[in-house]
Short mmCIF file of C-alpha atoms in Angstrom, two decimals:
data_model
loop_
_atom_site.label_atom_id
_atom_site.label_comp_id
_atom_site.label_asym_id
_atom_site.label_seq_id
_atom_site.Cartn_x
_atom_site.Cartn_y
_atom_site.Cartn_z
CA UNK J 704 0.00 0.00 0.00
CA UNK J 705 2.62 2.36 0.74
CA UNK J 706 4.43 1.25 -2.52
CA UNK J 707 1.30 2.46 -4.42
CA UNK J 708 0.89 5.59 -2.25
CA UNK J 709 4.71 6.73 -2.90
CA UNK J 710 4.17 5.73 -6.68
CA UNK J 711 1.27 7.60 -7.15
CA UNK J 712 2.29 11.03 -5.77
CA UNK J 713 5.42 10.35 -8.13
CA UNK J 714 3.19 9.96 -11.26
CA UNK J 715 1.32 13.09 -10.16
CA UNK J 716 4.58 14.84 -10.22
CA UNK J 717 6.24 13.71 -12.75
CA UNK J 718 2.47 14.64 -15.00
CA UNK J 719 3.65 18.37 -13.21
CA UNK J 720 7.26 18.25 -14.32
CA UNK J 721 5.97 17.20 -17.98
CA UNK J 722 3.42 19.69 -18.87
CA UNK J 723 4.94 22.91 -17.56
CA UNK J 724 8.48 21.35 -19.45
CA UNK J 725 6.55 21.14 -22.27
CA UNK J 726 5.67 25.24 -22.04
CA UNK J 727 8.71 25.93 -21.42
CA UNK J 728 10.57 24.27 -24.50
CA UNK J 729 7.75 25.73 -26.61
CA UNK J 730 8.38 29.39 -25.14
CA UNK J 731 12.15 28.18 -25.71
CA UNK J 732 11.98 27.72 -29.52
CA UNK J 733 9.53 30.37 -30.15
CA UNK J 734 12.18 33.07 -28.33
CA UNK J 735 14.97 31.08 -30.39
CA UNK J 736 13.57 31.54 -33.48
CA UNK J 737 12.25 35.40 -32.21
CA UNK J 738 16.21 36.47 -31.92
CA UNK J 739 17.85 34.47 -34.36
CA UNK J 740 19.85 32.19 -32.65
CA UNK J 741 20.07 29.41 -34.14
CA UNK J 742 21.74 31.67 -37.34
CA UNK J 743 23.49 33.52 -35.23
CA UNK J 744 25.19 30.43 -33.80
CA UNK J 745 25.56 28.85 -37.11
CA UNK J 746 27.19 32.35 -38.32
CA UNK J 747 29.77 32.18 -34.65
CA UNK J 748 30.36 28.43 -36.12
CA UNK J 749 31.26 29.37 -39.24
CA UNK J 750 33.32 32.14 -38.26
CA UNK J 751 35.54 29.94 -35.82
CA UNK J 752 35.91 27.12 -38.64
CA UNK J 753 37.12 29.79 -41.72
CA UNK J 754 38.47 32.68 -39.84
CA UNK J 755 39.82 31.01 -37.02
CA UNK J 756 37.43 33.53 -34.10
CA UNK J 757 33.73 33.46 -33.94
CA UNK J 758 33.96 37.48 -34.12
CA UNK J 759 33.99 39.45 -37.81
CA UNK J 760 37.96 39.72 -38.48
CA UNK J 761 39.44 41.64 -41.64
CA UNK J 762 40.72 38.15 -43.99
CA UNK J 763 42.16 38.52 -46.72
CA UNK J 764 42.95 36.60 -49.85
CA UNK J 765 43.76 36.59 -53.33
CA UNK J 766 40.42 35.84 -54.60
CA UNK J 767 39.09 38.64 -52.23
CA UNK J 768 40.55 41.95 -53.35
CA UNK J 769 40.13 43.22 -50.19
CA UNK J 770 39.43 42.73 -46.31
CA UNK J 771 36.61 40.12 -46.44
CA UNK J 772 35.99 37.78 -44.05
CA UNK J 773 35.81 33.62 -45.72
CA UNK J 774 32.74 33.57 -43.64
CA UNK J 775 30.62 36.26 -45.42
CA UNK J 776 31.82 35.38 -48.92
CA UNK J 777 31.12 31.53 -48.42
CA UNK J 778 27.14 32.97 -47.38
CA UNK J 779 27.37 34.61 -50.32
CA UNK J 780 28.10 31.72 -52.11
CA UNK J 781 25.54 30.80 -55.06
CA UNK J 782 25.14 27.22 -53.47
CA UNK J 783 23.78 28.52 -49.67
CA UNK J 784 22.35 31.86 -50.34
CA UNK J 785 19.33 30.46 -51.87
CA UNK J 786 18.71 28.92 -48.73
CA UNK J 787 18.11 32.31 -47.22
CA UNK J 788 14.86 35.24 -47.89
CA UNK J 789 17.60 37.66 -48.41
CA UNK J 790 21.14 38.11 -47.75
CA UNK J 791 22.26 38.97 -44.26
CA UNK J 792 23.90 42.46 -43.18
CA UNK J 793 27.16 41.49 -41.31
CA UNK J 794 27.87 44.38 -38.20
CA UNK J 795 30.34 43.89 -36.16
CA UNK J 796 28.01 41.11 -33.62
CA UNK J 797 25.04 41.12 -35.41
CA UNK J 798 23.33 43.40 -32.99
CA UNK J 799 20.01 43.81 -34.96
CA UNK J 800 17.43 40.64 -34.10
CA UNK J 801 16.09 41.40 -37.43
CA UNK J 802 19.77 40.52 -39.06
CA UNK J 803 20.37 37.62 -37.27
CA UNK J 804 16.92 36.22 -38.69
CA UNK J 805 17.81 36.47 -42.14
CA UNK J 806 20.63 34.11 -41.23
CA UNK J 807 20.21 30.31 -42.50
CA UNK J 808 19.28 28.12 -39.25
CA UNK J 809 20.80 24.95 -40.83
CA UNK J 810 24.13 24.73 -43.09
CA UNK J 811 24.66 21.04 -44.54
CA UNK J 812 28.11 19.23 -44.73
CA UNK J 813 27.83 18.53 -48.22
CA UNK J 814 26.36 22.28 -49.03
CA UNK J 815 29.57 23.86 -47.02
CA UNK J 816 32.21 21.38 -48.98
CA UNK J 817 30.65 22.51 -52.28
CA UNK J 818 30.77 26.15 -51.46
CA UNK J 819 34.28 25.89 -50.11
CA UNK J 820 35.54 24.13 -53.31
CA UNK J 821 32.98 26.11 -55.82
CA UNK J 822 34.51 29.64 -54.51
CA UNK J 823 38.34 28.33 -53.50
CA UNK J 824 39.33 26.15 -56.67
CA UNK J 825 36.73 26.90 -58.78
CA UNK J 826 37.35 25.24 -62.15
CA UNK J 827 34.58 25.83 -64.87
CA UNK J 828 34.47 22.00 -66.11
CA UNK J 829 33.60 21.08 -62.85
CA UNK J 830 35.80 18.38 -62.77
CA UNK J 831 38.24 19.67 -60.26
CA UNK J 832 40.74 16.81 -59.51
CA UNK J 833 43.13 16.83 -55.74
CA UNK J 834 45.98 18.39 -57.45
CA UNK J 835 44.14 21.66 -58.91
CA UNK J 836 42.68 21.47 -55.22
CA UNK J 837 46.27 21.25 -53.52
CA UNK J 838 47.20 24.24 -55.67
CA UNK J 839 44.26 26.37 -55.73
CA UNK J 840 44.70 26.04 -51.01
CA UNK J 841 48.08 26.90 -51.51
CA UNK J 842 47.74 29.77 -53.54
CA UNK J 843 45.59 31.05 -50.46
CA UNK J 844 47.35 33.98 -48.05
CA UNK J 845 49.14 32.29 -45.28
CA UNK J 846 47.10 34.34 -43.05
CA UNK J 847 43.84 32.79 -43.99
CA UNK J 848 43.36 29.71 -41.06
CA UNK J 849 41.34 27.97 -43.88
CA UNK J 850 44.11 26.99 -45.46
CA UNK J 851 46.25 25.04 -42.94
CA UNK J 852 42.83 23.06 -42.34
CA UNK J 853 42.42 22.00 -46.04
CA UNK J 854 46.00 21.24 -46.35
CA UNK J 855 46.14 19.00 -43.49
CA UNK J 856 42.70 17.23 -45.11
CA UNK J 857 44.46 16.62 -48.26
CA UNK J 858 47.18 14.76 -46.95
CA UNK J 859 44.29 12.45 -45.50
CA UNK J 860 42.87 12.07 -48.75
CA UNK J 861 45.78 9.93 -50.21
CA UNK J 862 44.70 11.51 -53.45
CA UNK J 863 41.16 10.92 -53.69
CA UNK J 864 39.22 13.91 -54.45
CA UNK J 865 36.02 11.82 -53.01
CA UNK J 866 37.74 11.35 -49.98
CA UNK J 867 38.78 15.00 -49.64
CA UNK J 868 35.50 15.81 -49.92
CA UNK J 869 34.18 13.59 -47.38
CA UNK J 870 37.03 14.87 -44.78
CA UNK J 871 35.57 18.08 -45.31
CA UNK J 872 32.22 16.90 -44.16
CA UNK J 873 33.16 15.42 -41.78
CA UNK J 874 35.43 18.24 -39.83
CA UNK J 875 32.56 20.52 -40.75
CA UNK J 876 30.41 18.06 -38.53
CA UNK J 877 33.02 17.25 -35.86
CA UNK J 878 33.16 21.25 -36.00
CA UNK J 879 28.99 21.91 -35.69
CA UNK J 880 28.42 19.47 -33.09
CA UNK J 881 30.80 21.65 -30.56
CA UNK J 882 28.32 24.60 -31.98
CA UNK J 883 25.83 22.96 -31.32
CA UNK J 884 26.83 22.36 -27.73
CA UNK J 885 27.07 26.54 -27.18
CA UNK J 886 24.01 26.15 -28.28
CA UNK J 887 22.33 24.46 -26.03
CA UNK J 888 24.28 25.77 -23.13
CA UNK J 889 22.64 29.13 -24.30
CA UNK J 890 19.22 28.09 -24.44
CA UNK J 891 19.55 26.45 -21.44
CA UNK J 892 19.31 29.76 -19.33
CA UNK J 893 16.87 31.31 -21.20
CA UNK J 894 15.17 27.99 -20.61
CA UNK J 895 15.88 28.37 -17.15
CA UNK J 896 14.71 31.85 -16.98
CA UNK J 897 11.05 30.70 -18.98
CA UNK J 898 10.38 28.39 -16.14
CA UNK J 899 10.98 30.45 -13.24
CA UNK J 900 8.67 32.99 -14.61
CA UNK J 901 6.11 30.32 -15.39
CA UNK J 902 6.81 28.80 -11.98
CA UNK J 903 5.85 31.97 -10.31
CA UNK J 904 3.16 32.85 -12.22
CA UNK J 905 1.21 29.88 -11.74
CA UNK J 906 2.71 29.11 -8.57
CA UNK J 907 4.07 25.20 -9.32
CA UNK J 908 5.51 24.47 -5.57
CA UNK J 909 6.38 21.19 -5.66
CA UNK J 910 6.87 20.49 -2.10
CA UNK J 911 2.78 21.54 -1.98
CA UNK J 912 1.64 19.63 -4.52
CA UNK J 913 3.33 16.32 -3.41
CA UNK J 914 1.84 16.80 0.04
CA UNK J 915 -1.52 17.51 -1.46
CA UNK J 916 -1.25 13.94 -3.34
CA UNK J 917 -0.11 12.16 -0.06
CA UNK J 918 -2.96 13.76 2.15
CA UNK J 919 -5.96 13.69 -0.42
CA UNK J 920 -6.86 10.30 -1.96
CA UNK J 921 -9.60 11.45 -4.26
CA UNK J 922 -6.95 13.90 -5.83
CA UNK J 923 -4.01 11.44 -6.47
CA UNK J 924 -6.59 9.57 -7.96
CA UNK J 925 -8.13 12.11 -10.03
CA UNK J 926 -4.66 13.28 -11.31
CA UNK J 927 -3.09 9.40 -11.66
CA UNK J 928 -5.74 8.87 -14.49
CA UNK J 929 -5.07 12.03 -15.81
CA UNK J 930 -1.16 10.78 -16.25
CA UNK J 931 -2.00 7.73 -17.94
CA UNK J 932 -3.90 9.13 -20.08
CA UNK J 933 -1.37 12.22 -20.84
CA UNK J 934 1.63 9.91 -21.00
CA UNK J 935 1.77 9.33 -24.93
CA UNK J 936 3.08 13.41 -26.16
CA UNK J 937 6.09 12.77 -28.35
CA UNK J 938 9.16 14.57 -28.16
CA UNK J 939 8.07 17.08 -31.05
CA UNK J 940 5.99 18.70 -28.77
CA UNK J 941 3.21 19.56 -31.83
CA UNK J 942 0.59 21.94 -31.61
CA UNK J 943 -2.41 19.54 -30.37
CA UNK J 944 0.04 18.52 -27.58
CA UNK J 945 0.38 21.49 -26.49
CA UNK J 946 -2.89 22.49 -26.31
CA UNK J 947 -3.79 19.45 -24.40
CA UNK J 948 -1.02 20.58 -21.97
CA UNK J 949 -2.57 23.68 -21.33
CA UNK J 950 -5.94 22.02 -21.04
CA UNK J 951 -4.85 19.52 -18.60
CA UNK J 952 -3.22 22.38 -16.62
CA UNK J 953 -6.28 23.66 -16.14
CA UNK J 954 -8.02 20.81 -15.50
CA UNK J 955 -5.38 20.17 -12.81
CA UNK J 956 -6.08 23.21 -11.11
CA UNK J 957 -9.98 22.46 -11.40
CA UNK J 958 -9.51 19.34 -9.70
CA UNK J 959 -7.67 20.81 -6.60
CA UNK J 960 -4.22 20.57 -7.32
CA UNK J 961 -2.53 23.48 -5.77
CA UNK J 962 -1.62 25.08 -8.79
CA UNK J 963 -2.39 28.79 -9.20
CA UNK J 964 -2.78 31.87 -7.18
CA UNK J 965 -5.32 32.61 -4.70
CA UNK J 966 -6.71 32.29 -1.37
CA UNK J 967 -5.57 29.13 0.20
CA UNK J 968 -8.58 26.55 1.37
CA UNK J 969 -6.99 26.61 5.50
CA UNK J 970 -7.99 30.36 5.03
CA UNK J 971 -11.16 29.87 3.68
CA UNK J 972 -12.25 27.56 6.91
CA UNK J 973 -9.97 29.60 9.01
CA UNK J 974 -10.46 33.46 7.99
CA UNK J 975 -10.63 34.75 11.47
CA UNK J 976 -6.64 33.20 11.98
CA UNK J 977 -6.01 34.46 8.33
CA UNK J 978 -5.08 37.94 7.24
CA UNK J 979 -2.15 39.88 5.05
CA UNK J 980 0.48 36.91 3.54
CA UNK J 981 -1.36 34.20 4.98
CA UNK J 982 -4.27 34.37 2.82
CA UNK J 983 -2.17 33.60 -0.02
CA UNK J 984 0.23 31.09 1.78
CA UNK J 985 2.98 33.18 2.41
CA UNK J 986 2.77 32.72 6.48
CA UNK J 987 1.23 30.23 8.54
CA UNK J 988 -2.03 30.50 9.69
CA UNK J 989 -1.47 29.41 13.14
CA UNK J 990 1.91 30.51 14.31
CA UNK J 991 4.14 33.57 13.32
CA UNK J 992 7.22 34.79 14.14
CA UNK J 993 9.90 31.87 13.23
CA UNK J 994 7.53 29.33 12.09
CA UNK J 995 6.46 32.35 9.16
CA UNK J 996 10.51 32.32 8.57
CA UNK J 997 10.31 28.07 7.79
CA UNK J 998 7.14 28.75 6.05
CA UNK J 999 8.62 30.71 3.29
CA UNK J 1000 11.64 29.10 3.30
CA UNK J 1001 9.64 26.32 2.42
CA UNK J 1002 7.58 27.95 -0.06
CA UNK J 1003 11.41 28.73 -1.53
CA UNK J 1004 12.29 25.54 -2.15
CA UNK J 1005 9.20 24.20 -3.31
CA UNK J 1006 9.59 26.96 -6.02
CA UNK J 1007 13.67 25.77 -6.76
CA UNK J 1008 12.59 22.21 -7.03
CA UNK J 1009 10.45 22.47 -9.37
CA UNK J 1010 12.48 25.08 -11.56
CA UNK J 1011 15.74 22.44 -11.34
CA UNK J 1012 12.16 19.96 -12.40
CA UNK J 1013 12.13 21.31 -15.30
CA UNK J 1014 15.77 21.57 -16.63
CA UNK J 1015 15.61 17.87 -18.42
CA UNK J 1016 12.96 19.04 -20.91
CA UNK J 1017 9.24 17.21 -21.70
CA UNK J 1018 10.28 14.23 -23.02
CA UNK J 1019 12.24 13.08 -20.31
CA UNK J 1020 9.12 13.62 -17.54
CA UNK J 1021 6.70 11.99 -20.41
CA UNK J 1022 8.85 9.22 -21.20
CA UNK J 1023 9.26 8.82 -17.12
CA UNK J 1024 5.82 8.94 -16.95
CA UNK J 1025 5.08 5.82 -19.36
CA UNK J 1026 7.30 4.05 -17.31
CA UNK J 1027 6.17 4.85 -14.09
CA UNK J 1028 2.62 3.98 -15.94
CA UNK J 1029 3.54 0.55 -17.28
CA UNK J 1030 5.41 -0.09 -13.65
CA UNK J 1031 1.97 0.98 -11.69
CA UNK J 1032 -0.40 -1.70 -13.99
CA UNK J 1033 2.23 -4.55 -13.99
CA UNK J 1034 2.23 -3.97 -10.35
CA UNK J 1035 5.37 -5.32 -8.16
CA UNK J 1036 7.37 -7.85 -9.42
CA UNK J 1037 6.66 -11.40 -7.78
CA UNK J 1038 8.52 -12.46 -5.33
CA UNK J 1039 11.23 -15.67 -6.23
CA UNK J 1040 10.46 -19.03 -5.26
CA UNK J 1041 13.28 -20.61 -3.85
CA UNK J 1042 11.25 -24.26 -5.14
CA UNK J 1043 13.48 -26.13 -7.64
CA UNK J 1044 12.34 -26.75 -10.93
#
């Protein structure tokens, strides 16, 4: 019994953890895609790989004729601009949100290998062998950081122009997937900062709501069916997901889970005790002085524990939650009978 007590409040949790993570990743992208990061980032990446600093740096080359950066010509490029609405504006960090949207969100290996070879050793029969591509790198300014890269591919390439090409890809990917991980490490704080301000505004307090779902039977019930039946979003997160997320939140809160803001229900037996930051559950009815101190303390980490909730993302908490699921029908496994066979 106390198996299925203690599994219950953590299925009524975890159903917490997964619907406000799912907000919160969908206020993520949606800010994301708002300032551009995802170009912006791909931009840095690019930067790093060809001009050896994710900041705009004066490069020059012979195929320049003047202070260019590799980066910007390489957007340029014939073979990647057409996967942007309009070619970007490069200041100094890209200050304007409106710039860093009209970045491309995605660069390919194989589109980056073409444009390096199309604008580096161009050759107009397009049938550009390694040794026009050993000579058309080394004709490159020392200066450029470009070049030691693609010499030190060739000599990888045992001269296959194939294979040069897919060593290309490849360090372009090797390359992206440390982008990728600034990133994320971005995102993660404004991810961060999403759910604390959805924490507080709809008041998630852990520590409440799992004593809620110890204490009241009829709402660890209500909200355990809710879970199993919630426990199948997918980790894209679409539209009719969503909306079911914010549906169920509110059915949550309809049901008596302590979500929300508002008079608390001690208060509403007990108003003559209840006045100022009690009402709201800011002080304890009953006592003051110190035991108000605990109280908010309380309150405090209630608030944390759920914001640190929320750090894996949705699918983790849904994905949780059909195991927990599966684990609560199967029930516990039997014990072993020490009868031989």
């Amino acid at each position: 019994m106390t198996d299925s007590l203690i599994l219950n409040v953590a299925i009524g949790l975890t159903l917490t953890f997964a619907l406000f993570a799912a907000l919160v990743s969908v206020l993520t992208e949606a800010t994301s895609a708002f300032l551009g990061l995802r170009g912006d980032y791909l931009l840095r990446g690019l930067r790093a790989l060809v001009d050896g600093q994710p900041t705009p740096a004066a490069q020059t080359h012979p195929s320049s004729g003047g202070a260019k950066p590799l980066s910007q010509e390489l957007l340029e490029n014939a073979l990647i601009a057409h996967a942007q609405q309009e070619p970007p504006s490069f200041d100094n960090e890209l200050r304007r949100i409106k710039q860093r949207r009209q970045l491309p969100a995605y660069l390919s290996a194989r589109s980056f290998s073409a444009a390096v070879l199309d604008h580096l050793i161009p050759n107009a029969d397009g049938a550009t062998d390694l040794s026009a591509a050993v000579a058309g790198i080394q004709a490159l300014d020392d200066s450029v950081p470009l070049k030691r890269s693609l010499l030190a591919l060739t000599k990888t390439a045992t001269g296959d122009m194939d294979k040069f090409r897919r060593e290309v890809e490849y360090w372009y990917d090797d390359h992206m997937d440390r982008v990728t991980g600034w990133y994320k490490r971005r995102v993660r704080w404004i991810s961060i900062a999403l759910g604390t301000a959805l924490v507080l505004a709809f008041n998630v307090n852990a520590l409440t709501i799992a004593r809620d779902l110890y204490t009241d039977q009829a709402l660890r019930e209500t909200v355990v069916t809710q879970a199993i039946a919630h426990a199948q979003c997918d980790s894209t997160m679409s539209g009719d997901c969503i909306n079911d997320a914010r549906k169920e939140i509110s059915d949550l809160r309809g049901g008596g889970l302590p979500i929300g803001w508002g008079i608390i229900p001690e208060c509403k037996v007990k108003s003559a005790n209840c006045h100022g930051a009690a009402k709201y559950g800011f002080a304890n009815p009953d006592r003051s002085g110190w035991a108000d101190v605990w109280f908010v303390l309380a309150i405090l980490a209630g608030w944390l524990i759920t914001v640190i909730g929320l750090v894996p993302g949705s699918q983790f908490w849904f994905d949780l939650l059909t195991r927990l699921g599966s684990l609560r029908s199967s029930g516990p496994k039997p014990a072993r009978s020490d009868a031989s066979p």
